[in-house]
Structure formats: C-alpha cells, structure tokens
XYZ file of C-alpha atoms in Angstrom:
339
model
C 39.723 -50.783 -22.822
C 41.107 -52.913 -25.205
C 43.581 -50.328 -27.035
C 44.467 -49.554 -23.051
C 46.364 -52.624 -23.066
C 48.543 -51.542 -26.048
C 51.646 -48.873 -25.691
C 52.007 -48.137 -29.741
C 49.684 -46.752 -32.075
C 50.886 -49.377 -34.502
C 49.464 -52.090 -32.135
C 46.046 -50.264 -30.962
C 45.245 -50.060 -35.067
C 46.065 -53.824 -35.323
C 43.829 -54.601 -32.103
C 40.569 -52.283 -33.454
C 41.145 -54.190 -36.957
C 40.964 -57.493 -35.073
C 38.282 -56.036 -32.839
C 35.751 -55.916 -36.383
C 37.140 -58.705 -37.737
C 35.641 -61.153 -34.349
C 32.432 -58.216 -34.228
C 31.355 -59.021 -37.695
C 32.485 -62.815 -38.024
C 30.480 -63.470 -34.633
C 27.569 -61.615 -36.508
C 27.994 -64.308 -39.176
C 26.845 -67.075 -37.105
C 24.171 -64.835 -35.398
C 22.931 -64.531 -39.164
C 23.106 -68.042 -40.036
C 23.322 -70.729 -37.555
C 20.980 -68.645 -35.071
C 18.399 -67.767 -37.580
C 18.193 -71.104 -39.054
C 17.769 -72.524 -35.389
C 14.757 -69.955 -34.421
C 13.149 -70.633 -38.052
C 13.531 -74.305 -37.978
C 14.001 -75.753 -34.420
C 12.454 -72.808 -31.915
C 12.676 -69.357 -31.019
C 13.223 -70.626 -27.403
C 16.178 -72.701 -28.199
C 17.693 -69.703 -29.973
C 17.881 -67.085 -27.254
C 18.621 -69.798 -25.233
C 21.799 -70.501 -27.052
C 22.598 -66.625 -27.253
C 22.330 -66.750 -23.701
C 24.604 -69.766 -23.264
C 27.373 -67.955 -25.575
C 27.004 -64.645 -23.390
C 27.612 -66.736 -20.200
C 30.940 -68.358 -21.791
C 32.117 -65.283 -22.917
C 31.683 -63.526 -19.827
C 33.733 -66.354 -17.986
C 36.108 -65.570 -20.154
C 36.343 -62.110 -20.023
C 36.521 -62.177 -16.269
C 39.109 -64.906 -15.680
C 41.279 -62.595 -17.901
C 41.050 -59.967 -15.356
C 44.451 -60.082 -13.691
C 45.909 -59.680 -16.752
C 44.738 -56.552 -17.873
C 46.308 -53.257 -17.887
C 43.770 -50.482 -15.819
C 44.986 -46.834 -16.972
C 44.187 -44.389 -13.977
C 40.680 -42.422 -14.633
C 42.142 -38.967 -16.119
C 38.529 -37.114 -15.310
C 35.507 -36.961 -16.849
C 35.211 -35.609 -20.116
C 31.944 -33.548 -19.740
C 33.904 -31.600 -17.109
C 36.504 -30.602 -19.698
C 33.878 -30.608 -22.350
C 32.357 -27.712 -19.652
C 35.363 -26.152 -18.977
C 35.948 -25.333 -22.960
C 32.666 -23.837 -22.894
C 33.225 -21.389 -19.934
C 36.638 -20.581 -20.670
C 35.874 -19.210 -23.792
C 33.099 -17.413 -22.757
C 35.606 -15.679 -20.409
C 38.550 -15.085 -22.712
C 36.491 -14.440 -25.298
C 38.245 -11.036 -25.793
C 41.571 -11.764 -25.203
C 43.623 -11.525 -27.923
C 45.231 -14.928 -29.385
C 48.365 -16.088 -28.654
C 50.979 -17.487 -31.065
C 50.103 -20.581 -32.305
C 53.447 -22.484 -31.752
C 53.054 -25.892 -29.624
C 54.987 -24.376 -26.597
C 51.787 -22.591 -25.860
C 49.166 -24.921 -24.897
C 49.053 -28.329 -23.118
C 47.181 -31.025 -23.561
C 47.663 -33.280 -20.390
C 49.410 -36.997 -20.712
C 48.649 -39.308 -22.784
C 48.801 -43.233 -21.970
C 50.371 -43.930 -25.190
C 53.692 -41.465 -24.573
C 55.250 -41.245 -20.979
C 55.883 -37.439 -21.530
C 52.963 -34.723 -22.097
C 51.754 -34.056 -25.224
C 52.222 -29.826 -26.388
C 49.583 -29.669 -29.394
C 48.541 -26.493 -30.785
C 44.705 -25.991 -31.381
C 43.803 -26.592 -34.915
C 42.518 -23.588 -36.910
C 40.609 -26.691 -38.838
C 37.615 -28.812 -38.443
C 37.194 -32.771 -38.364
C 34.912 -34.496 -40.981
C 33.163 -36.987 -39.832
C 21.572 -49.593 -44.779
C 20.503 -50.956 -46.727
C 17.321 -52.593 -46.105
C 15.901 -55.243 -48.596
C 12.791 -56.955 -48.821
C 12.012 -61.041 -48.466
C 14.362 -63.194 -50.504
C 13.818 -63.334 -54.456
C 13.971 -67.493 -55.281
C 17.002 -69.782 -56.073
C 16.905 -73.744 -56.538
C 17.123 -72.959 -52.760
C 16.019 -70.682 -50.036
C 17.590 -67.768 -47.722
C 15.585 -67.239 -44.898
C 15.213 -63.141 -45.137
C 17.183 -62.297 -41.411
C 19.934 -64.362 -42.726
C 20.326 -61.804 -46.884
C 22.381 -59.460 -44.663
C 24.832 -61.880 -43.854
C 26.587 -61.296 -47.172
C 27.413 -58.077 -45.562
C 29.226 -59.025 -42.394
C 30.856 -61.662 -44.372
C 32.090 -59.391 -46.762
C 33.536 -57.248 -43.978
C 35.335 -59.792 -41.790
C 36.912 -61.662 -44.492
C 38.448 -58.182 -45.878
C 39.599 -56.884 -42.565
C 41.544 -59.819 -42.765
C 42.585 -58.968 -46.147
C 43.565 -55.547 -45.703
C 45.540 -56.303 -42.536
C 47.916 -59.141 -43.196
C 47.663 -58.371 -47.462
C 45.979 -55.641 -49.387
C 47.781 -52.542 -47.244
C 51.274 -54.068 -47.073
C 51.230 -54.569 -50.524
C 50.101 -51.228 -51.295
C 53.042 -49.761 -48.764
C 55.668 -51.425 -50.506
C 54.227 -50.867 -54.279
C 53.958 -47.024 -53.471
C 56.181 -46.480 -50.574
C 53.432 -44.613 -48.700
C 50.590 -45.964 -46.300
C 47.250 -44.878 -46.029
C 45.922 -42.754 -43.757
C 42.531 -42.885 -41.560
C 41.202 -40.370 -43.459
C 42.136 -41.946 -46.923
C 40.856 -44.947 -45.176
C 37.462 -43.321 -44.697
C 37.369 -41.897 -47.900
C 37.670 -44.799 -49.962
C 34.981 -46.700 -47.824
C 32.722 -43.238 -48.756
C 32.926 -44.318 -52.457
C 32.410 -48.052 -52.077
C 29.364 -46.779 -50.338
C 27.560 -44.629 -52.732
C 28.632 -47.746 -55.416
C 27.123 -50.086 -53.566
C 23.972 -47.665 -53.722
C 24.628 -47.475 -57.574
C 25.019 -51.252 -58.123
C 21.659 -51.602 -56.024
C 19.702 -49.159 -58.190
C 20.579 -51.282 -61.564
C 19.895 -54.739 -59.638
C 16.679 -53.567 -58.600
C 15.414 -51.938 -62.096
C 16.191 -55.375 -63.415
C 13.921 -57.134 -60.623
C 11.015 -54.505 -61.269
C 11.694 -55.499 -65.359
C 11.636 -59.029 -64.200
C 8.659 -58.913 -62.036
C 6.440 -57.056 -64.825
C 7.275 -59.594 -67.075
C 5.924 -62.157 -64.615
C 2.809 -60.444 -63.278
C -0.165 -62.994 -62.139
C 2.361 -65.147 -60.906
C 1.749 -64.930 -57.071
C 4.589 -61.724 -56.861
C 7.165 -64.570 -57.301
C 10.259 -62.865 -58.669
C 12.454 -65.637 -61.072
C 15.660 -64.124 -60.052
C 18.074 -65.483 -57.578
C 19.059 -63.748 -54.024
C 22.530 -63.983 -55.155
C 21.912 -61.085 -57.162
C 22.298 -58.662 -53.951
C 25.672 -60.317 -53.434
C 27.904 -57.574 -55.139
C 25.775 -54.614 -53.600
C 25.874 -56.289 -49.762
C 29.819 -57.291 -50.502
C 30.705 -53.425 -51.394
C 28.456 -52.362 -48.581
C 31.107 -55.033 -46.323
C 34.341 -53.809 -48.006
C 33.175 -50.259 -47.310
C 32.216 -51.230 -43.825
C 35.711 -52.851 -43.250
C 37.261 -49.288 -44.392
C 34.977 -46.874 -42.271
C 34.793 -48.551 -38.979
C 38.397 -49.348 -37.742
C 39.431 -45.969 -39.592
C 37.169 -43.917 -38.102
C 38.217 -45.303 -34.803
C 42.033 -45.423 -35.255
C 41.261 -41.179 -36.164
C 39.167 -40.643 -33.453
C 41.268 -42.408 -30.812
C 44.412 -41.176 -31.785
C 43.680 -37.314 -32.307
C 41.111 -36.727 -29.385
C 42.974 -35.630 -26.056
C 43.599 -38.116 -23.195
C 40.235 -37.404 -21.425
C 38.433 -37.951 -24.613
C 39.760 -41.571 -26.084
C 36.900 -43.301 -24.111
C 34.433 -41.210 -26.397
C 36.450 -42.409 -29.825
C 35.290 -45.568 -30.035
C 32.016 -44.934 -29.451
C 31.541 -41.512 -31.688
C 31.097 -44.137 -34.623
C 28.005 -45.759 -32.962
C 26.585 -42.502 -32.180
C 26.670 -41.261 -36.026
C 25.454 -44.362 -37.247
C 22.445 -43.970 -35.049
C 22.428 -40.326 -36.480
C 21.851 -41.985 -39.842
C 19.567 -44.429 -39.017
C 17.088 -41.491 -37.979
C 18.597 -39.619 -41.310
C 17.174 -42.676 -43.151
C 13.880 -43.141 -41.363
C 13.069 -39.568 -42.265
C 14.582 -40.040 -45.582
C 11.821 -42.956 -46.018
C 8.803 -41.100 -44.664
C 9.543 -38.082 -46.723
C 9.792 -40.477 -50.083
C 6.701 -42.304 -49.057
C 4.522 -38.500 -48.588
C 5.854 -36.801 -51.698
C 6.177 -40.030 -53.828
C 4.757 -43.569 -54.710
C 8.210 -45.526 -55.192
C 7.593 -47.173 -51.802
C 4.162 -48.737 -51.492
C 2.827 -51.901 -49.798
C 3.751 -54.151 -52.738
C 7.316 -53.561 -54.051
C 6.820 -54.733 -57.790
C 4.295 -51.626 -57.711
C 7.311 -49.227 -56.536
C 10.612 -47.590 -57.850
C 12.756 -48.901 -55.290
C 15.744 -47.976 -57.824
C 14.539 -44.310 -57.474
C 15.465 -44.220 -53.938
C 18.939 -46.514 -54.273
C 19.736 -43.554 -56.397
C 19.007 -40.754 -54.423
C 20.932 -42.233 -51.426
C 23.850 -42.777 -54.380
C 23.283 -39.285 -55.035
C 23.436 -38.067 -51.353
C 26.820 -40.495 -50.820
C 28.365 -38.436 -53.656
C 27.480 -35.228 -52.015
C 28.668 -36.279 -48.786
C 31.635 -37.764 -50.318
C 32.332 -34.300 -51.930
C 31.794 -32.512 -48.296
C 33.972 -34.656 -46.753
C 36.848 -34.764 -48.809
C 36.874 -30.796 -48.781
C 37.415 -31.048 -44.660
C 39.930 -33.611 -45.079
C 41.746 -31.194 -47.469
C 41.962 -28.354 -44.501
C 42.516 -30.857 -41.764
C 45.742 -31.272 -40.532
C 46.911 -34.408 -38.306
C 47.450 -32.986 -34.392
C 49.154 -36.073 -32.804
C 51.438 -37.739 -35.509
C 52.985 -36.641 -38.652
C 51.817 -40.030 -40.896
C 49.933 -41.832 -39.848
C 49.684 -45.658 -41.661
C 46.403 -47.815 -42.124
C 47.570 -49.670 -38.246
C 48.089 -46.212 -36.375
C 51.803 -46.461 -36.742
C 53.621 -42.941 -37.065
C 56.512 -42.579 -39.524
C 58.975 -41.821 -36.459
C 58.018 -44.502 -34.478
C-alpha cells in the first residue's frame, strides 16, 4: 500500500528503505525500553504500553485516510496464478512463438499509464542467529534485549546507505547497484557474520575451560557478539529492501501485493530450515547439549558459514542468467537509467 502512493520506481525504493529503517528502529525500543520495563517494573505494564502504542498508531494511520491513493483491485492473483497452470496444460503442444515483446502482454501497471509488452524470460529468479544468556560486563544485558545490536545495526545503515554510502559509490564508479548486487553483498556479510561467530565462540569455550568450577560464569563481555550481530544488521539492511525493490518491480501488476510479502514467507522457510538444521546436529552430534561450555557451538556457526557460501555460490549463478524484465538498470532506489 505504501509504494501505491508513489508514481516512480525511484521513490517506491526510497519509501521501502524508509519502511526498514522505522521497522527495525521501532524494534529498538521494543528491545530495550520494553524489555527493561517487563524485567524491572511488570510484565503487565509492558503489554500494556505495547497496547497503548498500537492504539496511537492506529489513530494515526486512520486519520491519514483521505489522503491516500487506493489503486483499483486488478484481480486476484491465484486466479492468474490458475490460469498459467491451465493454459499451459492446453498449449502445451503448440509450438513457441517469437520471443520479441510485441508478442505477449502483461496488463497495466500503476507505475506507467501505458501497458507494459514484456517477453517471458527463458531464465529463473534466485531468491538467526540465536545466542544463549548474556556472558558478564561491569554491567548487565538482560538476554531479550543481545539482539538489539542487530536491529540497531540495520536501521542506522539503511540510513547510511540511503542518504551516503550508495551516492558515493554512484559518483566514485559512475554505476549504481542493482537489487540483485544488493542481495548479493548482504549474502556475504551473512555467511561472515557466521564466520566471525564461530571464532568468538571458540574463544568463549577456551575461556570457559579455563574457568571451570566457577558457577558456568564466562569472564568475557557481551560486547563481544557486537561485530557478529552488527554484520548480521548490515546484511539485513542489504537483503530486505532489495529483495523487495526486485520483487515489486519485476512481478506483473496482479502480483506486486505478493512482493512484499515473498520475503516474510522465505524467512519463515528458513526458520523451519534451521529448526531442522538444529535437531539433525543435536541426533548425529554432541555440539549442542544442555550446558553450552560442554558443546561446539563454533562447529555449527561454521556449518551455517559453510551453507551461506554454498548458497551464495547458487545464487550468484541465477543472477548470472537472469535478465531484468521491467527496466534496463536498475539503481539501489528502483530508479531506471531512462527515467
């Protein structure tokens, strides 16, 4: 609804950029101010308070109303998703036309006031860290409040890469980067961050055998996760709006609805992925048992690095073959190079 409201692509990029940047900052207090009220004042008071700031915000939203743009429904997209299905069963041997962009329509789009002609593509699309209680400081982090490093990281470099980091890069190398570069780079940052969290965690397990019989208190500080949850946040602040700038902008009309939530639906994908990862570790292996210091938590940081390399490698091969459908350049705000 919210990239409705915008004509260019150049302006729906800047709004889903935005759109993190408020997601993950409002996380930030969830993490913080909320936890520390439930741990220290009452759970009561807290979901009272998230209550409160759902009531405000819906006020908000609805005395905003009259202002908003409502694009016409264009059909459901199970019907076309249906109609795919049987039409190809029917044509199935027919032979195939040419593949210039006279031949095939793919309805109007709300961001151009003519049709859009696309020919099919003869390509394919590519499409947690968990940690234990706090280790101890000269002060304490309640353990809901470790992944706020995280969303931190993310908001405050949405805002970087916005209004610094990609305009600089544009005018250094004269190019912008794509959604799919976009995605790519977040891919590395992620199996890093898996990388950095193997070697931080064979240094707690050193740490912790070196102080055994002292109550499973670890003498390191929780700021040691920092640089693993901050690349997890700058990766996060590369995969989400990208994935949803790509998703928006090359699915057909009927279909942009589905974009921005096709990035919720395969990180629930891999939250079941890692669930089963976990259960398989803990039948064949002993790296996870009851008491941490008596696992090799490091082992399994670096198989998921391992897997994030893989899956970096699979993805960058179907980026390779895939060819925009909608826009000849696209930069890091959706903007093509004819606009």
């Amino acid at each position: 609804m919210g990239a409705n409201q915008f004509n260019k692509p150049k302006d729906q990029g800047i709004f889903f950029n935005w759109f993190f940047f408020f997601l993950f900052g409002s996380s930030v207090v969830a993490s913080t101010a909320i936890v520390y009220v439930e741990d220290n004042v009452s759970w009561k008071v807290g979901f009272f308070i998230c209550v409160a700031a759902n009531v405000l915000s819906s006020a908000i939203f609805l005395l905003g109303t009259r202002f908003y743009i409502n694009s016409k429904p264009e059909g459901s997209p199970f019907t076309n998703l249906a109609r795919v299905v049987v039409a190809t069963i029917r044509k199935r041997k027919l032979p195939l036309p040419s593949m210039t962009s006279e031949d095939f329509y793919h309805g109007r789009s709300h961001v151009a006031p003519k049709a859009i002609a696309v020919a099919p593509s003869t390509t394919f699309t590519p499409s947690s860290l968990s940690n234990g209680p706090p280790h101890r400081t000269n002060f304490q982090i309640p353990a809901g409040s470790v992944l706020v490093f995280v969303v931190i990281s993310t908001a405050l470099f949405l805002a970087l890469f916005d209004k610094f980091l990609f305009p600089t890069w544009r005018n250094l190398t004269g190019k912008s980067l794509t959604p799919l570069q976009r995605i790519g780079i977040g891919h590395v940052l992620s199996f890093l961050s898996m990388g950095v969290s193997a070697l931080v965690e064979s240094k707690r397990l050193k740490v912790a055998k070196s102080n055994q019989g002292s109550n499973n208190i670890v003498p390191m500080s929780v700021l040691w996760l920092v640089p693993q949850l901050a690349l997890v946040g700058i990766a996060n602040a590369l995969h989400y709006p990208g994935q949803v700038v790509f998703y928006y902008q090359e699915f057909p009309a009927t279909l942009k609805n589905m974009a921005t939530s096709m990035i919720l639906v395969i990180a629930g994908v891999a939250f079941y992925l890692t669930t089963a990862l976990i259960d398989a570790v803990r039948m064949t292996t002993k790296w996870l048992p009851g008491k941490i210091n008596n696992g090799r938590l490091d082992n399994v940081y670096w198989i998921l690095g391992v897997g994030g390399v893989l899956n970096f490698g699979f993805y960058v091969t179907c980026s390779w073959f895939y060819k925009y459908q909608n826009m000849k350049e696209v930069d890091h705000n959706g903007s093509t190079s004819d606009e």
